[in-house]
Amino acid sequence: MDSFPRLWPYLRPYRQRLCLSFVLGIVIAALWGANLTVAFPIIKVLLEHKSLHEYVNETIETAEQEETQLLASKNEMDRNLAAFDAAAVDKHSAEYVETLRKSARIQRDIATRQNTMYQFGWLKMSVMPWVPVDEFEAFCGLLALLIGATALKGVLMYWQDVEIGRVSEATVMGVRKELLRRVLDLDYQSLSLEGPSGLMSRFTYDAEQLSSGITTLGGRMIREPLKCLACMFVALYFNWRLTLLSLIFIPLLGLFLSRLGSMLKRASRRMMESMSQIYKVLEETVDGLKVVIGFHNAEHHRKLFDQQYAVYFKKAMKVVRIDGAARPLLELLGIAAMFMALVPGAYLVMRGKTDIWGVQLTSHVMDGAELGLLYAVLAGLLDPCRKLSSVFPRLKRSTAAIDRIFAMIDQQSLITSPADAEPMPRHHESIEFRDVSFRYLGKDQKTQRSLALEHVDLKVRFGEVVAIVGPNGCGKSTLVNLLPRFYDPDGGDIFIDERPMKDLPLEDLRRQVGVVMQDTVLFDGSVLDNIRYGSDSVSRAQLEEAARRAHVLPIIQSLPNGFETLIGGKGKELSGGQRQRIALARMILRDPAILVLDEATSAADAESEALIHLALKEFVKGRTTFLISHTISQSLLDFVTRIVVMEKGQIVASGSHEQLLETCPIYHRLYHSPSRQLGITAVKKAA
Ligand SMILES: Nc1ncnc2c1ncn2[C@@H]1O[C@H](COP(=O)(O)OP(=O)(O)OP(=O)(O)O)[C@@H](O)[C@H]1O
């Protein structure tokens, strides 16, 4: 429950509906209590074959007679006391005190009878004229009343459920929107560590638990305790002494619920974490479907899924077991509480007494019908308790979900934009890596990865086209990923036009850095939507020009609906090379001052690649370009101005193709390797 206050900002706009739900809960509870009290006249009519009119009249007469007797006794007591006073008897003597005590008790009994006379007098005047005299007709009338009240209660419960359902859906929508907003503000590294499965499970499974918690909290959690209260109120009114006896169990119940609550919350959190793992397996399987089918390895993924599900199942069963044990235990406590009142009550009815061992438990000798009413009301108290026991696990699952969701919402981005930073003019001078070191974060605090970049120094003048080459895993992509601040260096700094990159407004920086990766990301929509992604205000002519420069225009024109052709989720209706060229057109349209091409043409055929290089030769003019390519072709060397060689996170050589062939054995080896697989980030000065 401690986590629910976090939801208040999202619930606030719907507070009126929450209030309405509360009011409805009160009415429902009142109807519930009233329905139970109907048991009393029904028992009277059925068991004692007494008309209700007779019963009311008899009760008034009995109360009057008893009052007269009691008044006589009271007068006698008063006389005795006066006699004691006259005889100057010690007021602390046992005799005097006992007389005083008796007098007070009689006074209280007189008040009770007067109260009964008043209430039954009111019944006789206001209600009995409507009650049939015939026993059977009265019985039918009572049943009709019961059905009417139950129907009304049903309508109100429906209304309350609809209201709270609306509040729950709207609140979860608000939380999901906020979660997405915060997720999009987070840095790439934190998001990568969380992974798509962790995010998706928060948006789906956890958010559903949240919704179920709000529905429960606003519906049953209001209704059922109020029903309990209504029953308790009736029971207290009817016989407060016996009712208090049964309430002795409340502290025990509280202790039990709090222990159960913490166990459930812990178990639920583990269950949700486990669900994230299932999402992960599913995501990997679906994303890598081609590989799974191609390698005929579905069995492996089935096994992985089964393994993860077995873990989830174990954790879910723990929740089920705690939940399952809660209900009977709660019921047992409830029955025990009921018996605490009923056993002495039954004793008093059977013996015709009002006290046990001198402790007065009833104001008058109870009859069977009164004990029946007490039983009905206490049993009525048990039903909401039982229902509450079933909502308890749901609430605990919800609090675990709230904790998980808000942990993400509260997470601070590792990359922030400096406050009040001066705008960044278009890059025009240089980009400099000064003693830059970087290490990827481990999944947990304990594992520390080795440095991916180690004391890198590199200065690139504006307009240069730099190719970065090196064996797999030497840190090429990591180096260029620092430019749009996907990550920040752990040591050293990067300067753009002599200003530390961290001092530049993040938005300005990212607008100036255009990135095209090997894993082209396209979105569900048309070709046009994908090319103008992030540059909404461009004209159709500009769009076509960008497509032409990326050598994708003829391809687009050959599509069934040209630019309007829908390319499916992630652009899966296009080939890898076509997707890369669309991504290139998108980047060309953005007109960035700093260009990062990380194996951006790896999927293009040799002819297309040469054509793209030709286009890039023009495009790189007036910007600084970083390029990684695994093949060094003549067309690439034509516009690269400098080649930088990396190994094990460090820059080991820098120069022209010819110089490096002569002086750098690594470059020589890479260039002359049979596959000519070079890791290149090429830079060439615009011709
Ligand atoms: N997201 C990541 N989390 C942890 N370690 C990473 C991550 N990305 C890369 N690394 C590690 O950092 C090192 C450098 O990786 P990087 O991708 O920069 O190499 P690369 O030179 O671009 O390789 P390739 O030529 O294969 O693309 C590698 O050892 C790699 O295992």
XYZ file of C-alpha atoms and ligand atoms in Angstrom:
718
model
C 0.000 0.000 0.000
C 3.004 2.270 0.611
C 3.544 2.398 -3.154
C 0.043 3.510 -4.093
C 0.557 7.193 -3.130
C 2.893 7.379 -6.160
C -0.203 7.056 -8.301
C -1.933 10.080 -6.822
C -0.788 12.592 -9.516
C -2.300 10.294 -12.130
C -5.460 9.636 -10.102
C -6.006 13.268 -9.169
C -7.859 14.282 -12.347
C -10.393 11.544 -11.592
C -10.861 12.320 -7.902
C -14.545 13.142 -8.400
C -15.165 9.697 -9.813
C -13.209 8.219 -6.906
C -15.422 10.150 -4.478
C -18.496 8.905 -6.316
C -17.172 5.366 -6.020
C -16.679 5.920 -2.301
C -20.233 7.214 -1.850
C -21.575 4.273 -3.835
C -19.531 1.978 -1.593
C -21.191 3.500 1.483
C -24.678 2.980 0.053
C -23.835 -0.587 -0.997
C -22.485 -1.329 2.482
C -25.568 0.171 4.122
C -27.806 -1.983 1.922
C -25.724 -5.012 2.807
C -26.129 -4.345 6.532
C -29.841 -3.637 6.109
C -30.349 -6.875 4.170
C -28.798 -8.822 7.009
C -30.966 -7.218 9.653
C -34.020 -8.431 7.715
C -32.976 -11.872 9.017
C -34.285 -10.878 12.399
C -37.978 -10.309 11.560
C -37.860 -13.296 9.201
C -36.688 -15.570 12.028
C -39.339 -14.085 14.292
C -42.067 -14.751 11.774
C -40.842 -18.204 10.773
C -39.650 -19.642 14.076
C -41.963 -18.081 16.551
C -45.059 -17.927 14.290
C -45.574 -14.452 15.476
C -46.989 -11.585 13.452
C -44.653 -8.624 13.389
C -47.414 -6.444 14.766
C -47.715 -8.771 17.743
C -43.994 -8.727 18.179
C -43.763 -4.941 18.159
C -46.706 -4.572 20.536
C -45.336 -7.235 22.865
C -41.918 -5.642 22.905
C -43.394 -2.266 23.810
C -45.580 -3.801 26.506
C -42.700 -5.828 27.952
C -40.466 -2.775 27.966
C -43.206 -0.747 29.711
C -43.760 -3.442 32.335
C -40.041 -3.837 32.934
C -39.624 -0.090 33.139
C -42.369 0.080 35.801
C -40.684 -2.679 37.802
C -37.315 -1.092 37.415
C -38.638 2.300 38.474
C -40.044 0.660 41.605
C -36.676 -0.952 42.317
C -34.938 2.342 41.655
C -37.243 4.119 44.134
C -36.437 1.467 46.699
C -32.739 1.912 46.151
C -33.087 5.669 46.450
C -34.986 5.194 49.692
C -32.257 2.893 51.001
C -29.609 5.419 50.111
C -31.560 8.187 51.832
C -31.828 5.963 54.922
C -28.065 5.348 54.833
C -27.482 9.092 54.630
C -29.811 9.729 57.539
C -28.005 7.088 59.588
C -24.655 8.663 58.540
C -23.451 5.325 57.209
C -19.909 5.467 55.904
C -20.100 6.154 52.170
C -17.152 3.850 51.579
C -18.742 0.939 53.321
C -19.415 -2.175 51.230
C -23.167 -1.909 51.859
C -23.376 1.695 50.715
C -21.232 1.105 47.611
C -23.206 -2.001 46.626
C -26.496 -0.100 46.891
C -25.083 2.703 44.781
C -23.895 0.209 42.164
C -27.301 -1.478 42.013
C -29.011 1.877 41.693
C -26.762 2.856 38.760
C -27.363 -0.478 37.049
C -31.119 -0.101 37.425
C -30.890 3.432 36.038
C -29.038 2.123 33.005
C -31.617 -0.644 32.489
C -34.399 1.918 32.684
C -32.661 3.933 29.951
C -32.383 0.793 27.782
C -36.113 0.048 28.174
C -36.978 3.655 27.390
C -34.821 3.492 24.315
C -36.560 0.274 23.211
C -39.955 1.870 23.821
C -38.931 4.881 21.766
C -37.608 2.826 18.849
C -40.448 0.346 18.752
C -42.910 3.192 19.243
C -41.447 4.814 16.138
C -41.700 1.465 14.291
C -45.303 1.087 15.344
C -46.233 4.557 14.158
C -44.178 4.844 10.983
C -43.454 1.353 9.639
C -46.059 -1.069 10.942
C -48.987 0.545 9.082
C -47.245 -0.706 5.902
C -46.595 -4.237 7.194
C -49.273 -6.887 6.523
C -50.870 -8.397 9.638
C -50.965 -11.906 8.177
C -47.736 -13.830 8.971
C -47.281 -15.267 5.486
C -47.973 -11.943 3.777
C -45.496 -10.253 6.099
C -42.926 -12.922 5.282
C -43.483 -12.425 1.531
C -43.268 -8.659 2.006
C -39.928 -9.042 3.774
C -38.617 -11.252 0.982
C -39.754 -8.715 -1.639
C -37.926 -6.011 0.311
C -34.837 -8.185 0.377
C -34.984 -8.795 -3.387
C -35.544 -5.103 -4.086
C -32.611 -4.073 -1.889
C -30.382 -6.740 -3.454
C -31.302 -5.564 -6.968
C -30.562 -1.965 -6.019
C -27.268 -3.078 -4.494
C -26.424 -4.893 -7.748
C -27.104 -1.790 -9.846
C -24.969 0.328 -7.544
C -22.156 -2.236 -7.623
C -22.266 -2.220 -11.429
C -22.131 1.572 -11.427
C -19.214 1.564 -8.998
C -17.336 -1.027 -11.072
C -17.817 0.995 -14.275
C -16.664 4.197 -12.597
C -13.599 2.638 -11.097
C -12.836 0.758 -14.311
C -12.776 4.102 -16.113
C -10.488 5.613 -13.454
C -8.196 2.592 -13.633
C -7.883 2.623 -17.425
C -7.327 6.376 -17.534
C -4.728 6.221 -14.773
C -2.828 3.395 -16.404
C -2.894 5.350 -19.661
C -1.344 8.307 -17.819
C 1.321 6.133 -16.235
C 2.146 4.452 -19.547
C 2.474 7.845 -21.275
C 4.736 9.127 -18.512
C 6.775 5.926 -18.634
C 7.304 6.312 -22.366
C 8.197 9.982 -21.948
C 10.797 9.125 -19.310
C 12.113 6.167 -21.246
C 12.672 8.370 -24.293
C 14.542 10.854 -22.081
C 16.870 8.167 -20.780
C 20.310 7.589 -22.185
C 21.047 4.818 -24.657
C 23.294 2.906 -22.263
C 20.694 2.620 -19.474
C 18.069 1.575 -21.991
C 20.360 -1.032 -23.547
C 20.999 -2.503 -20.105
C 17.261 -2.730 -19.452
C 16.670 -4.197 -22.876
C 13.460 -4.160 -24.942
C 12.011 -7.092 -23.004
C 12.363 -5.315 -19.659
C 10.699 -2.234 -21.108
C 7.936 -4.168 -22.838
C 7.077 -6.161 -19.734
C 6.716 -2.921 -17.800
C 4.412 -1.464 -20.438
C 2.283 -4.613 -20.689
C 2.325 -7.122 -17.828
C 3.276 -4.727 -15.025
C 0.853 -2.043 -16.224
C -1.943 -4.626 -16.246
C -1.159 -5.564 -12.652
C -1.326 -1.882 -11.861
C -4.724 -1.558 -13.516
C -6.050 -4.543 -11.609
C -4.743 -2.981 -8.373
C -6.524 0.322 -8.990
C -9.765 -1.457 -9.882
C -9.485 -3.443 -6.673
C -8.524 -0.460 -4.567
C -11.325 1.744 -5.865
C -13.937 -1.019 -6.000
C -13.676 -3.871 -3.551
C -11.216 -2.183 -1.229
C -13.792 0.533 -0.648
C -16.883 -1.666 -0.746
C -15.822 -4.614 1.370
C -14.356 -2.774 4.380
C -17.457 -0.565 4.380
C -19.597 -3.695 4.370
C -17.554 -4.928 7.310
C -18.101 -1.622 9.042
C -21.858 -1.728 8.364
C -22.097 -5.224 9.851
C -19.950 -4.240 12.765
C -22.091 -1.189 13.363
C -25.272 -3.310 13.390
C -23.623 -5.923 15.604
C -22.330 -3.258 18.020
C -25.705 -1.593 18.122
C -27.360 -4.919 18.772
C -24.955 -6.189 21.405
C -21.741 -4.270 21.794
C -20.342 -6.447 24.563
C -20.506 -9.692 22.618
C -19.330 -7.944 19.444
C -16.293 -6.529 21.230
C -15.408 -10.055 22.296
C -15.173 -11.082 18.646
C -13.069 -8.007 17.808
C -10.293 -9.268 20.061
C -9.016 -10.987 16.913
C -8.456 -7.766 15.003
C -4.829 -7.160 16.129
C -4.056 -10.766 15.276
C -5.628 -10.242 11.864
C -3.564 -7.082 11.327
C -0.347 -8.881 12.197
C -1.222 -11.753 9.905
C -2.080 -9.430 6.998
C 1.114 -7.390 7.301
C 3.308 -10.530 7.333
C 1.386 -11.927 4.425
C 1.641 -8.614 2.591
C 5.405 -8.414 2.672
C 5.739 -12.056 1.635
C 3.371 -11.521 -1.258
C 5.056 -8.351 -2.442
C 8.442 -10.015 -2.523
C 7.117 -13.073 -4.304
C 5.186 -10.929 -6.813
C 8.249 -8.828 -7.641
C 10.252 -11.959 -8.356
C 7.446 -13.302 -10.493
C 7.411 -10.124 -12.592
C 11.166 -10.139 -13.044
C 10.823 -13.654 -14.260
C 8.129 -12.581 -16.716
C 10.644 -10.051 -18.142
C 12.978 -12.955 -18.849
C 10.229 -14.772 -20.730
C 9.662 -11.649 -22.815
C 13.382 -11.614 -23.528
C 13.402 -15.157 -24.847
C 10.321 -14.437 -26.939
C 11.806 -11.245 -28.305
C 15.071 -12.926 -29.278
C 13.226 -15.795 -30.900
C 10.903 -13.588 -32.898
C 13.641 -11.123 -33.879
C 15.948 -13.892 -34.943
C 13.273 -15.995 -36.632
C 15.256 -16.295 -39.851
C 18.281 -17.639 -38.016
C 16.123 -19.933 -35.911
C 14.463 -21.407 -39.011
C 17.652 -21.365 -41.081
C 19.587 -23.277 -38.440
C 16.633 -25.541 -37.840
C 17.076 -24.713 -34.183
C 13.512 -24.187 -33.022
C 14.005 -26.913 -30.434
C 16.718 -24.864 -28.714
C 14.377 -21.865 -28.395
C 11.534 -24.072 -27.239
C 13.834 -25.424 -24.532
C 14.954 -21.916 -23.547
C 11.322 -20.846 -23.333
C 10.430 -23.957 -21.315
C 13.338 -23.319 -18.945
C 12.380 -19.702 -18.405
C 8.753 -20.648 -18.031
C 9.677 -23.280 -15.450
C 11.378 -20.536 -13.429
C 8.361 -18.276 -13.848
C 6.031 -21.117 -12.956
C 7.923 -21.796 -9.737
C 7.740 -18.144 -8.769
C 4.106 -17.824 -9.781
C 3.293 -20.939 -7.730
C 4.847 -19.328 -4.701
C 2.448 -16.408 -5.115
C -0.416 -18.861 -5.633
C 0.546 -20.809 -2.499
C 0.751 -17.710 -0.312
C -2.515 -16.505 -1.810
C -4.112 -19.925 -1.356
C -3.020 -20.179 2.262
C -4.252 -16.680 3.025
C -7.907 -17.386 2.338
C -8.479 -20.380 4.629
C -6.363 -18.815 7.362
C -8.343 -15.608 7.180
C -11.570 -17.570 7.215
C -10.401 -19.535 10.224
C -9.591 -16.316 12.052
C -13.026 -14.961 11.075
C -14.857 -18.050 12.313
C -12.860 -18.004 15.535
C -13.798 -14.346 15.974
C -17.454 -15.199 15.380
C -17.361 -17.997 17.912
C -15.897 -15.671 20.493
C -19.252 -13.891 20.401
C -21.596 -16.758 19.604
C -20.499 -19.296 22.231
C -21.125 -16.978 25.200
C -24.270 -15.689 23.401
C -25.651 -19.225 23.041
C -24.800 -19.938 26.690
C -26.756 -16.866 27.799
C -29.770 -17.768 25.621
C -29.847 -21.374 26.839
C -29.390 -20.500 30.513
C -31.651 -17.443 30.312
C -28.927 -15.293 31.863
C -27.408 -11.882 31.139
C -23.950 -12.435 32.633
C -21.162 -14.990 32.848
C -19.140 -15.155 36.057
C -20.646 -11.859 37.084
C -19.590 -10.080 33.876
C -22.720 -8.664 32.288
C -22.815 -9.442 28.569
C -26.385 -8.480 27.619
C -28.756 -5.857 28.912
C -31.644 -8.353 28.871
C -32.127 -12.072 28.413
C -31.719 -12.735 24.677
C -33.989 -15.036 22.697
C -33.109 -17.343 19.760
C -34.049 -14.768 17.136
C -31.719 -12.186 18.617
C -28.885 -14.685 18.707
C -29.786 -15.575 15.087
C -29.459 -11.912 14.113
C -26.091 -11.670 15.840
C -24.997 -14.766 13.957
C -26.279 -13.382 10.642
C -24.510 -10.058 11.116
C -21.223 -11.618 12.194
C -21.420 -14.068 9.298
C -22.135 -11.073 7.072
C -18.918 -9.594 8.374
C -17.046 -12.694 7.341
C -18.058 -12.505 3.690
C -16.371 -9.145 2.963
C -13.371 -10.375 4.970
C -13.131 -13.414 2.712
C -13.377 -11.221 -0.377
C -10.742 -8.905 1.027
C -8.422 -11.852 1.428
C -8.675 -12.510 -2.301
C -8.016 -8.871 -3.226
C -5.012 -8.672 -0.979
C -2.667 -10.618 -3.283
C -3.852 -8.545 -6.208
C -2.974 -5.366 -4.351
C 0.417 -6.709 -3.428
C 1.122 -7.663 -7.050
C 0.136 -4.141 -7.951
C 2.466 -2.552 -5.456
C 5.309 -4.664 -6.831
C 4.356 -3.477 -10.339
C 4.205 0.157 -9.173
C 7.694 -0.195 -7.690
C 9.048 -1.620 -10.939
C 7.369 0.999 -13.136
C 8.311 3.956 -10.947
C 11.885 2.733 -10.565
C 12.081 3.256 -14.333
C 10.222 6.574 -14.237
C 12.548 7.824 -11.484
C 15.693 6.697 -13.229
C 17.969 9.601 -14.075
C 19.541 9.817 -17.482
C 23.320 9.403 -17.526
C 23.398 11.924 -20.377
C 22.006 15.343 -19.643
C 21.894 18.597 -21.515
C 23.611 21.459 -19.672
C 21.236 24.077 -18.321
C 21.440 27.524 -19.950
C 24.054 26.376 -22.446
C 24.819 28.711 -25.285
C 23.418 27.498 -28.621
C 25.820 25.514 -30.758
C 26.645 27.227 -34.050
C 26.991 24.949 -37.061
C 30.199 22.967 -36.682
C 32.975 24.677 -38.682
C 36.388 24.135 -37.121
C 37.434 20.783 -35.640
C 36.490 17.732 -33.633
C 38.991 16.555 -31.083
C 39.111 13.455 -28.887
C 41.451 14.317 -25.994
C 42.697 11.362 -23.955
C 39.306 9.677 -24.255
C 38.679 6.429 -22.372
C 35.415 4.553 -22.170
C 34.098 1.412 -20.496
C 30.647 -0.140 -21.038
C 28.549 -0.603 -17.918
C 28.120 -4.175 -16.714
C 24.664 -5.713 -16.197
C 25.246 -5.571 -12.482
C 27.493 -3.492 -10.284
C 29.912 -6.378 -9.672
C 31.036 -7.076 -13.212
C 33.396 -4.479 -14.581
C 34.154 -4.642 -18.264
C 37.532 -3.818 -19.710
C 38.091 -0.479 -21.406
C 36.564 -0.314 -24.903
C 38.523 2.884 -25.610
C 41.852 3.654 -23.962
C 43.400 7.137 -23.985
C 42.319 7.966 -27.518
C 43.693 11.199 -28.980
C 42.398 12.260 -32.380
C 41.958 15.674 -33.941
C 39.902 15.968 -37.123
C 39.706 19.241 -39.000
C 36.417 20.480 -40.383
C 35.768 19.016 -43.823
C 37.942 15.938 -43.378
C 36.691 12.477 -44.301
C 38.226 10.069 -41.810
C 38.084 6.320 -42.221
C 38.593 4.322 -39.041
C 39.811 0.783 -39.589
C 40.797 -2.081 -37.358
C 39.974 -5.658 -36.461
C 36.558 -6.618 -35.067
C 35.913 -5.347 -31.555
C 38.777 -2.805 -31.574
C 36.396 0.046 -30.650
C 35.553 1.733 -33.964
C 31.791 1.905 -33.417
C 32.273 2.857 -29.787
C 34.426 5.796 -30.838
C 31.894 7.224 -33.293
C 29.003 6.498 -30.915
C 30.468 9.095 -28.568
C 29.781 11.825 -31.129
C 25.961 11.954 -30.805
C 26.497 11.279 -27.070
C 24.988 7.807 -27.096
C 27.575 7.423 -24.334
C 29.824 9.874 -22.492
C 33.526 9.107 -22.078
C 34.665 7.967 -18.641
C 37.970 9.752 -19.055
C 39.118 12.665 -21.212
C 36.798 14.812 -23.265
C 35.635 15.518 -26.789
C 35.794 19.050 -28.134
C 33.771 20.357 -31.036
C 35.083 23.652 -32.350
C 37.108 23.887 -29.130
C 34.005 23.660 -26.914
C 33.686 20.598 -24.645
C 30.894 18.476 -26.061
C 29.226 18.147 -22.660
C 28.724 21.928 -22.608
C 26.749 21.927 -25.847
C 22.949 21.757 -25.863
C 22.124 18.123 -26.524
C 19.402 18.947 -29.016
C 21.707 21.184 -31.080
C 24.430 18.574 -31.043
C 22.166 15.748 -32.155
C 20.668 17.898 -34.888
C 24.173 18.396 -36.268
C 25.301 14.771 -36.097
C 23.839 12.505 -38.786
C 24.274 8.790 -38.160
C 23.727 5.881 -40.538
C 24.317 2.473 -39.015
C 24.731 -0.980 -40.423
C 21.528 -2.115 -38.699
C 19.205 0.220 -40.535
C 16.185 1.184 -38.528
C 13.071 1.985 -40.536
C 9.606 2.428 -39.103
C 6.217 1.120 -40.074
C 4.830 3.596 -42.619
C 5.456 4.772 -46.161
C 8.833 5.350 -47.846
C 8.057 9.046 -47.671
C 7.439 8.946 -43.910
C 10.742 7.184 -43.395
C 12.813 9.560 -45.510
C 11.389 12.690 -43.926
C 11.668 11.183 -40.420
C 12.896 13.972 -38.138
C 12.680 16.624 -40.910
C 8.947 17.217 -41.138
C 9.002 20.574 -42.910
C 10.850 19.551 -46.069
C 9.349 19.915 -49.545
C 8.633 17.067 -51.919
C 11.420 18.331 -54.227
C 13.940 18.169 -51.363
C 12.771 14.662 -50.572
C 13.231 13.493 -54.114
C 16.628 15.147 -54.318
C 17.760 13.326 -51.157
C 16.494 10.038 -52.570
C 18.317 10.704 -55.825
C 21.589 11.438 -54.042
C 21.263 8.223 -52.048
C 20.670 6.350 -55.325
C 17.345 5.095 -54.121
C 15.039 7.142 -56.411
C 14.773 4.555 -59.190
C 13.999 1.894 -56.592
C 11.274 4.021 -55.021
C 9.812 4.828 -58.419
C 9.582 1.125 -59.203
C 7.568 0.444 -56.024
C 3.780 0.015 -56.541
C 2.861 3.353 -54.931
C 6.208 5.144 -55.238
C 6.943 7.288 -52.172
C 3.568 6.343 -50.697
C 4.374 2.619 -50.660
C 4.019 1.114 -47.202
C 7.144 -0.770 -46.225
C 5.871 -2.725 -43.202
C 7.208 -2.816 -39.670
C 10.985 -2.185 -39.571
C 10.882 -1.841 -43.386
C 10.818 -5.605 -43.768
C 9.240 -5.372 -47.212
C 12.508 -3.954 -48.587
C 15.876 -5.590 -49.089
C 18.761 -4.813 -46.734
C 20.537 -2.673 -49.356
C 17.335 -0.768 -50.169
C 16.759 -0.092 -46.486
C 20.295 1.253 -46.094
C 19.858 3.610 -49.020
C 16.586 4.943 -47.610
C 18.385 5.538 -44.316
C 21.087 7.374 -46.263
C 18.469 9.557 -47.991
C 16.973 10.307 -44.565
C 20.350 11.412 -43.282
C 21.080 13.487 -46.425
C 17.801 15.323 -45.887
C 18.830 16.264 -42.354
C 21.872 18.064 -43.755
C 24.148 17.311 -40.742
C 27.466 19.090 -40.212
C 29.021 15.916 -38.785
C 28.441 12.708 -40.658
C 28.848 9.254 -39.096
C 28.609 6.302 -41.464
C 29.042 3.061 -39.549
C 29.178 0.390 -42.247
C 26.354 2.277 -43.886
C 26.796 0.601 -47.256
C 27.569 -2.899 -46.050
C 24.361 -4.293 -47.552
C 24.639 -2.502 -50.889
C 25.962 -4.375 -53.943
C 29.342 -3.330 -55.338
C 27.797 -1.216 -58.091
C 25.388 0.537 -55.754
C 28.153 1.058 -53.220
C 30.333 2.735 -55.839
C 27.399 4.941 -56.866
C 26.696 5.859 -53.243
C 30.365 6.684 -52.736
C 30.180 8.918 -55.771
C 27.181 10.689 -54.276
C 28.902 10.906 -50.898
C 31.929 12.458 -52.545
C 29.720 15.441 -53.277
C 27.733 15.275 -50.080
C 30.695 15.253 -47.666
C 31.700 18.694 -48.868
C 31.194 21.254 -46.103
C 30.947 18.702 -43.305
C 33.211 16.439 -41.256
C 32.772 12.770 -41.965
C 33.586 9.636 -39.988
C 33.216 6.432 -41.906
C 33.502 2.782 -40.972
C 33.536 0.279 -43.813
C 34.617 -3.306 -43.975
C 35.701 -3.099 -47.594
C 38.202 -0.601 -48.891
C 37.295 0.027 -52.474
C 38.832 2.484 -54.886
C 35.601 4.483 -54.864
C 35.957 4.849 -51.101
C 39.623 5.777 -51.217
C 38.657 8.420 -53.765
C 37.014 10.593 -51.139
C 38.729 9.558 -47.904
C 41.301 12.095 -46.688
C 42.795 10.186 -43.782
C 42.761 6.662 -42.447
C 43.002 5.971 -38.727
C 43.962 2.470 -37.583
C 42.672 1.164 -34.254
C 43.590 -1.846 -32.199
C 42.364 -2.892 -28.746
C 40.645 0.398 -28.067
C 43.615 2.541 -29.078
C 44.625 4.486 -32.153
C 47.831 2.886 -33.438
C 48.391 4.741 -36.729
C 47.014 7.520 -38.880
C 47.784 8.655 -42.436
C 46.996 8.160 -46.097
C 46.345 4.781 -47.686
C 49.775 4.698 -49.257
C 51.598 5.811 -46.087
C 49.812 3.229 -43.961
C 50.475 0.421 -46.414
C 54.148 1.193 -45.994
C 54.328 1.974 -42.278
C 51.485 0.150 -40.498
C 51.666 -3.644 -40.417
C 48.108 -3.956 -39.065
C 46.712 -1.904 -41.946
C 48.845 -3.820 -44.379
C 47.563 -7.105 -42.999
C 43.951 -5.963 -43.025
C 44.130 -4.555 -46.544
C 45.784 -7.637 -47.957
C 43.696 -10.153 -46.046
C 41.904 -12.506 -48.502
C 38.450 -11.176 -47.656
C 39.747 -7.634 -47.446
C 37.640 -7.281 -44.350
C 38.731 -3.972 -43.040
C 37.120 -2.181 -40.227
C 37.265 1.283 -41.636
C 36.013 4.590 -40.473
C 37.119 6.682 -43.391
C 37.491 10.343 -43.587
C 38.303 12.200 -46.694
C 38.536 15.835 -47.298
C 35.852 17.022 -49.668
C 37.356 17.293 -53.018
N 26.686 -2.438 -25.770
C 27.829 -2.983 -25.375
N 27.942 -3.409 -24.109
C 29.074 -3.934 -23.667
N 30.193 -4.071 -24.417
C 30.144 -3.662 -25.692
C 28.955 -3.099 -26.238
N 29.196 -2.780 -27.531
C 30.493 -3.138 -27.766
N 31.044 -3.653 -26.675
C 32.440 -4.125 -26.526
O 33.281 -3.018 -26.786
C 34.367 -3.391 -27.604
C 34.401 -2.509 -28.862
O 33.244 -2.752 -29.609
P 32.933 -1.973 -30.961
O 31.575 -2.334 -31.383
O 33.231 -0.552 -30.766
O 33.983 -2.614 -31.928
P 34.125 -2.442 -33.498
O 35.556 -2.126 -33.748
O 33.128 -1.471 -34.018
O 33.777 -3.912 -33.978
P 33.206 -4.414 -35.394
O 34.255 -4.184 -36.411
O 32.999 -5.852 -35.156
O 31.950 -3.684 -35.629
C 34.184 -4.865 -27.916
O 35.037 -5.582 -27.064
C 32.747 -5.154 -27.564
O 32.635 -6.441 -27.012
